[in-house]
mmCIF file of C-alpha atoms in Angstrom:
data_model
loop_
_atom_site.group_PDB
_atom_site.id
_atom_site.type_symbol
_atom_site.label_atom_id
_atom_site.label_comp_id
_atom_site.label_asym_id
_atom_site.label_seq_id
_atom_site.Cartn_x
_atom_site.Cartn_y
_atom_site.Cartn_z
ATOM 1 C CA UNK A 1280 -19.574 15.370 16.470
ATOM 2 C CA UNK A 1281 -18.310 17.776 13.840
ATOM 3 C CA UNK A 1282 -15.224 19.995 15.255
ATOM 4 C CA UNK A 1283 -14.613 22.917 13.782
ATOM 5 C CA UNK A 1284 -12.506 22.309 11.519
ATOM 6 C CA UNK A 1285 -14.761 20.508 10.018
ATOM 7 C CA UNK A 1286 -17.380 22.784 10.186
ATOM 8 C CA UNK A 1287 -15.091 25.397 8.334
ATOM 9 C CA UNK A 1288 -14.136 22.983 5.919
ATOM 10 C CA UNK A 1289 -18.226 22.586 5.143
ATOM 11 C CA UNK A 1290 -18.813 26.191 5.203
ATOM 12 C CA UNK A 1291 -16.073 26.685 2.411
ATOM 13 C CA UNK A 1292 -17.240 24.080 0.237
ATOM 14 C CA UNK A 1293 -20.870 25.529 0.372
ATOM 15 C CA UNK A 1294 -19.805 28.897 -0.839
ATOM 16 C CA UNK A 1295 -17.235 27.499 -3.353
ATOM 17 C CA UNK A 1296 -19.826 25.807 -5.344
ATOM 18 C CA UNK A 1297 -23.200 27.503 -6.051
ATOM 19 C CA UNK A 1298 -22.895 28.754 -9.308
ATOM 20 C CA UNK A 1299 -20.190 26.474 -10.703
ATOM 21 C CA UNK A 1300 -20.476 25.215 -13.712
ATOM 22 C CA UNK A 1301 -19.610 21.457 -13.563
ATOM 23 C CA UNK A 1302 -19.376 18.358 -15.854
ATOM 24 C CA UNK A 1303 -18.910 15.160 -14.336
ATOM 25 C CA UNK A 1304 -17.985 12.651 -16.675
ATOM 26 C CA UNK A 1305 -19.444 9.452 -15.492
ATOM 27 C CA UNK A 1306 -21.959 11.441 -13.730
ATOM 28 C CA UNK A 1307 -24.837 8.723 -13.831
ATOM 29 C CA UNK A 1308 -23.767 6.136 -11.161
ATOM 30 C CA UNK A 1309 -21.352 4.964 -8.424
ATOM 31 C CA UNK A 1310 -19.281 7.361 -7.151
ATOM 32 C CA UNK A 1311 -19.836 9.779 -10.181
ATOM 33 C CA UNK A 1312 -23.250 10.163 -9.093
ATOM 34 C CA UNK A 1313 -22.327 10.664 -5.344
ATOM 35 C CA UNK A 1314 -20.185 13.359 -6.376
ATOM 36 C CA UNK A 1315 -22.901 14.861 -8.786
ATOM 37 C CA UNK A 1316 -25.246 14.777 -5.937
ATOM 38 C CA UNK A 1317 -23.327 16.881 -3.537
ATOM 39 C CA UNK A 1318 -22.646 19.014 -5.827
ATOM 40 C CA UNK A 1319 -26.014 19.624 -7.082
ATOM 41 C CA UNK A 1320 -26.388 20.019 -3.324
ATOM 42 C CA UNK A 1321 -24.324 22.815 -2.603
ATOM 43 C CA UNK A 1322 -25.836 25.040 -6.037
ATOM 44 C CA UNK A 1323 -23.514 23.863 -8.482
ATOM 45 C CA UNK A 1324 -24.344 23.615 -11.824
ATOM 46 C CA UNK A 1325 -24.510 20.145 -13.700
ATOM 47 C CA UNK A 1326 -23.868 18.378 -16.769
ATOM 48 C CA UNK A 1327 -23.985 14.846 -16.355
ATOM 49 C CA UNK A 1328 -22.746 12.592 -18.985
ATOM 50 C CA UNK A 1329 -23.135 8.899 -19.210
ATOM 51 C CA UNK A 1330 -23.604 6.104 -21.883
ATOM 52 C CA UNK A 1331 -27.592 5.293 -20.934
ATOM 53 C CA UNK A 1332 -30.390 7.828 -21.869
ATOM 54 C CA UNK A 1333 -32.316 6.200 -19.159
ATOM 55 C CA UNK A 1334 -29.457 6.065 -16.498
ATOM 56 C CA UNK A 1335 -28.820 10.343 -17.014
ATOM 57 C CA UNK A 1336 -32.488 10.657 -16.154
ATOM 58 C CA UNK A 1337 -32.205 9.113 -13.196
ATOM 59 C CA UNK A 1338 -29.191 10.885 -12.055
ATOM 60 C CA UNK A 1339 -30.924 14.428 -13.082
ATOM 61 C CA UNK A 1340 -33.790 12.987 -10.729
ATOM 62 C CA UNK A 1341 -31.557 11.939 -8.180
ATOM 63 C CA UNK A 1342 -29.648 15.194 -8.345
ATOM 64 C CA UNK A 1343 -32.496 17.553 -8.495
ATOM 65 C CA UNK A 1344 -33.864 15.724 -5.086
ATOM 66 C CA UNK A 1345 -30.329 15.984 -3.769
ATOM 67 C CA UNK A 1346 -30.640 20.182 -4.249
ATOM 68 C CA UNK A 1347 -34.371 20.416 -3.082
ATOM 69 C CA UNK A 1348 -33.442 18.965 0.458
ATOM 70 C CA UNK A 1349 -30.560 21.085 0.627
ATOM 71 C CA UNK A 1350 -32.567 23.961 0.041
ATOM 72 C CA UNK A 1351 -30.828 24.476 -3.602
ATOM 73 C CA UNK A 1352 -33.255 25.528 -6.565
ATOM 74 C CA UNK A 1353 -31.458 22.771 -9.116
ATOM 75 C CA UNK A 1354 -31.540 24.982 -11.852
ATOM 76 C CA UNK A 1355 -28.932 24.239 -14.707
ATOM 77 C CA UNK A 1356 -29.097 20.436 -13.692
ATOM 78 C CA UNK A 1357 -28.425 19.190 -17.064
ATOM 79 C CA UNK A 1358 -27.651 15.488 -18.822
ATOM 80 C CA UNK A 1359 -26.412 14.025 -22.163
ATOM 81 C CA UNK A 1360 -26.064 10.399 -23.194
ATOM 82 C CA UNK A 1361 -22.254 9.964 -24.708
ATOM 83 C CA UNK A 1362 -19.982 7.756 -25.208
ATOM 84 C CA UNK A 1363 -16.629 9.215 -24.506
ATOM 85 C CA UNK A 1364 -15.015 6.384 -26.108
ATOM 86 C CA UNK A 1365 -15.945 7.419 -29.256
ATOM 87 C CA UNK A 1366 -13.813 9.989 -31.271
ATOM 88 C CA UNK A 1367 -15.014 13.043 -31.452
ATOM 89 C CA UNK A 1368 -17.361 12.797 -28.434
ATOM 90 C CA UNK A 1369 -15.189 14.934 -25.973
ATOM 91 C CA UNK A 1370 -15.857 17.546 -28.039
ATOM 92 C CA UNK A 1371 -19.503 17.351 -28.754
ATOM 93 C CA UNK A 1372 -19.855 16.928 -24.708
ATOM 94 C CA UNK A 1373 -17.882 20.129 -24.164
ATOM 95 C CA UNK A 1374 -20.035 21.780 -26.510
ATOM 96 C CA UNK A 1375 -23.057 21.055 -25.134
ATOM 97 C CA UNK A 1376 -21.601 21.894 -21.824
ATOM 98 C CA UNK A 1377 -20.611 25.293 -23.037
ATOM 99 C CA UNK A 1378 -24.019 25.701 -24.439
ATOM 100 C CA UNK A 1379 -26.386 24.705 -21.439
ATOM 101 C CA UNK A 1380 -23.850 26.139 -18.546
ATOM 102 C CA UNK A 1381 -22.462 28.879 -20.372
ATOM 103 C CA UNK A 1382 -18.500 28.124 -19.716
ATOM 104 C CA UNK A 1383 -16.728 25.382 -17.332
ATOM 105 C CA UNK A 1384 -15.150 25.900 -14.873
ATOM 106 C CA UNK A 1385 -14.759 21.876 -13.195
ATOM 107 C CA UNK A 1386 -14.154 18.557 -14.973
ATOM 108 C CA UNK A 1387 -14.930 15.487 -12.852
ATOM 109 C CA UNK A 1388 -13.904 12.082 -14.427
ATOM 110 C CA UNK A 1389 -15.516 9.781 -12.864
ATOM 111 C CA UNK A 1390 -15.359 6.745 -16.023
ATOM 112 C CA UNK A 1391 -14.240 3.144 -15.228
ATOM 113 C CA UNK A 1392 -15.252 -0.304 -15.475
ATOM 114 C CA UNK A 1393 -13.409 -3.231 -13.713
ATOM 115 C CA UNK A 1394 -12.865 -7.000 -15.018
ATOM 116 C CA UNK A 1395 -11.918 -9.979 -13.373
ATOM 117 C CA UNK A 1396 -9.805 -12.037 -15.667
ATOM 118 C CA UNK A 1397 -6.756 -12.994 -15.675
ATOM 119 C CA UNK A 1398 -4.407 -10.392 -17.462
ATOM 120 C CA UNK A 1399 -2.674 -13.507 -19.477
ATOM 121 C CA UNK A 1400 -6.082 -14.977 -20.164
ATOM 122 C CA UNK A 1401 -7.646 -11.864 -21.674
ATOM 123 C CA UNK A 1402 -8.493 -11.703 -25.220
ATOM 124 C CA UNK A 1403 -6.958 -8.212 -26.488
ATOM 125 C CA UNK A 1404 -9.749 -6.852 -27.912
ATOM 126 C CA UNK A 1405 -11.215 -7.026 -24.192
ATOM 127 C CA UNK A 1406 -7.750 -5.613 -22.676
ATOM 128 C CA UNK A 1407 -8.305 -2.647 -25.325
ATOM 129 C CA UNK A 1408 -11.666 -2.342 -24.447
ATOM 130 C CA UNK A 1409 -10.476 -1.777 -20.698
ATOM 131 C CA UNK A 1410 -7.801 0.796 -21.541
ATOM 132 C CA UNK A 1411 -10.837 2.418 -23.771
ATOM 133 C CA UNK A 1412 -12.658 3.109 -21.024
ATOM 134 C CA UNK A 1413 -10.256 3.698 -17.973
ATOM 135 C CA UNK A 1414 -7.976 6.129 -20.042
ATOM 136 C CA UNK A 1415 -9.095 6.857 -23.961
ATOM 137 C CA UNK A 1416 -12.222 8.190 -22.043
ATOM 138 C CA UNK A 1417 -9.960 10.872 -20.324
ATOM 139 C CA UNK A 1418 -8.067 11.685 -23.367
ATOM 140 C CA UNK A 1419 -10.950 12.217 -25.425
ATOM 141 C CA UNK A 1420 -12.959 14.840 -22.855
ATOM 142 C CA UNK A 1421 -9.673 16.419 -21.609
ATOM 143 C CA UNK A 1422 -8.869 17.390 -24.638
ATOM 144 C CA UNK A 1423 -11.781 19.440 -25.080
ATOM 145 C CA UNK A 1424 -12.665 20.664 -21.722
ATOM 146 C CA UNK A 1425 -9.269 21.781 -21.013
ATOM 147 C CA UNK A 1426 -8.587 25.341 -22.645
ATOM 148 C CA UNK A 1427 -12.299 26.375 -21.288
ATOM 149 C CA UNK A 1428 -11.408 25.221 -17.632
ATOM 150 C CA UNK A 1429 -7.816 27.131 -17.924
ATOM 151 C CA UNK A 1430 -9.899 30.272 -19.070
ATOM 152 C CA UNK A 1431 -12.309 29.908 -15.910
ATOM 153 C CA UNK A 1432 -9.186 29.309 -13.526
ATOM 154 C CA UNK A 1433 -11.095 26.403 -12.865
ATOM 155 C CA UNK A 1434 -9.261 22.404 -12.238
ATOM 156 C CA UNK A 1435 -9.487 19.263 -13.602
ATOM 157 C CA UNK A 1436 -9.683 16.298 -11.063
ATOM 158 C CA UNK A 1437 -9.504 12.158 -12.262
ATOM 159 C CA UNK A 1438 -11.158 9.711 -9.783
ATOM 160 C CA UNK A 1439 -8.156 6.995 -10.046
ATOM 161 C CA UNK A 1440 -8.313 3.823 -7.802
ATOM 162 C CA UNK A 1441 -5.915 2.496 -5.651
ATOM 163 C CA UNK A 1442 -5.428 -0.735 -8.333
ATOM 164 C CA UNK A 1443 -3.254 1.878 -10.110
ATOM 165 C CA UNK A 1444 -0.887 1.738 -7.983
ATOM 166 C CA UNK A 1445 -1.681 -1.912 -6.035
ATOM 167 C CA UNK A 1446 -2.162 -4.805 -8.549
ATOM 168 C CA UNK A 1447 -4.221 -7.645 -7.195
ATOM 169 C CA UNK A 1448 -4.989 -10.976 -8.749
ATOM 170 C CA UNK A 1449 -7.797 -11.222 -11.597
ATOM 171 C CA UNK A 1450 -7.458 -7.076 -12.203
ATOM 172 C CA UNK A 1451 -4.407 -6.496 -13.856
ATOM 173 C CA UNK A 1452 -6.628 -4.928 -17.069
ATOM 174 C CA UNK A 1453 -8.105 -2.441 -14.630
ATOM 175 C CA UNK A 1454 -4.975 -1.501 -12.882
ATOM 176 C CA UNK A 1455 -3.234 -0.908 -16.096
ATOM 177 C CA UNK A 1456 -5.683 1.627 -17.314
ATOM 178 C CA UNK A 1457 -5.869 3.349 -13.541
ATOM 179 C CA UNK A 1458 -2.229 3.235 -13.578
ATOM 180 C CA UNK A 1459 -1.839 5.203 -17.151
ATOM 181 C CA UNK A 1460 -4.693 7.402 -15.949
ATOM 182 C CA UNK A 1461 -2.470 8.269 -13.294
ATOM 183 C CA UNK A 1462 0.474 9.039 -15.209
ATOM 184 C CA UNK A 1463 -2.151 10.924 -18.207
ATOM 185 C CA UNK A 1464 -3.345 13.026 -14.947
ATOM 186 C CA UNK A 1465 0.191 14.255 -14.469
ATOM 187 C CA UNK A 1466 0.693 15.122 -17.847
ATOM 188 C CA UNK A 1467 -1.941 17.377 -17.967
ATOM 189 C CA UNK A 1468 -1.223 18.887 -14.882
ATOM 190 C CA UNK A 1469 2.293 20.226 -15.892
ATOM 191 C CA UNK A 1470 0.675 21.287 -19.236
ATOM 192 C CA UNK A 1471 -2.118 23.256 -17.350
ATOM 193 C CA UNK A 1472 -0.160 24.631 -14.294
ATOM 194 C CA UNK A 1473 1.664 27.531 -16.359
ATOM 195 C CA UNK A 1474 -1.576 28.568 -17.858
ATOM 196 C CA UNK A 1475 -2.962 29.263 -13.851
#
């Protein structure tokens, strides 16, 4: 049973988000699209990004579903294939965003893939392919999203993992990256906390 707390926490959420204009990097499965669907939810609206055409479709479908049984219209649901791993794509992303949403005002990064391979056993090109995706990824959309967010008083939040700060056996790859997204995510908040 919900106390009330709980229930105010609820009610605040649903009338901080209709009409938010959100991009959640890594929007188009596991806990990316969770996230995407509550939001969609509670009238926020989207811009999904993942690497599959197919996969952002499915998320739009998911999320519009997700806002019809809430009783949300799901307009400005939105979705682009990208691969933030790419240079350059951070901004093309944000400039689509800016385009279909008309500002931002919330970045959601949601990106990661895990391994399980011995960290002394790993061919490098595979350990930079990790660090690719659990931090370059960040870089390369924070980058851009940032002085739009700071204009809309809005935040940036990074979906870390415990294995940043816990190593276990077989993950060391993914831990490092979680751990330097960690560290990145501190950066940028002392860059962005005098600009509000």
């Amino acid at each position: 049973m919900p106390t009330s707390q709980h229930s105010s926490s609820r009610a605040v959420a649903n009338r901080f988000w209709p009409g938010r204009r959100v991009l959640v990097a890594g929007g188009t499965h596991g806990f990316g699209l969770v996230l995407a669907r509550q939001l969609a939810g509670r009238g926020a609206q989207l811009l999904l990004v993942g690497r599959s055409p197919a996969g952002v479709r499915a998320a739009i479908a998911a999320c519009e579903s997700a806002a019809a049984a809430a009783g949300q219209p799901g307009e400005g649901l939105h979705g682009l294939a990208a691969d933030l791993a790419q240079p350059g794509e951070g901004d093309r992303v944000v400039a689509v965003c800016l385009e279909k949403l008309g500002g931002l005002d919330s970045l959601f990064f949601c990106i990661g893939r895990s391994g399980r391979t011995a960290v002394l056993k790993l061919p490098a090109d595979e350990f930079r392919a990790a660090i690719e995706v659990n931090l370059i990824t960040a870089i390369e959309i924070s980058q851009a999203a940032a002085d739009p967010i700071c204009r809309a008083g809005g935040e940036l939040v990074y979906i870390g993992s415990l294995a940043g700060k816990l190593v276990t056996p077989a993950m060391g790859a993914y831990a490092v990256g979680k751990s330097a997204l960690a560290a990145f995510a501190d950066a940028v908040r002392l860059e962005v906390a005098p600009r509000g």
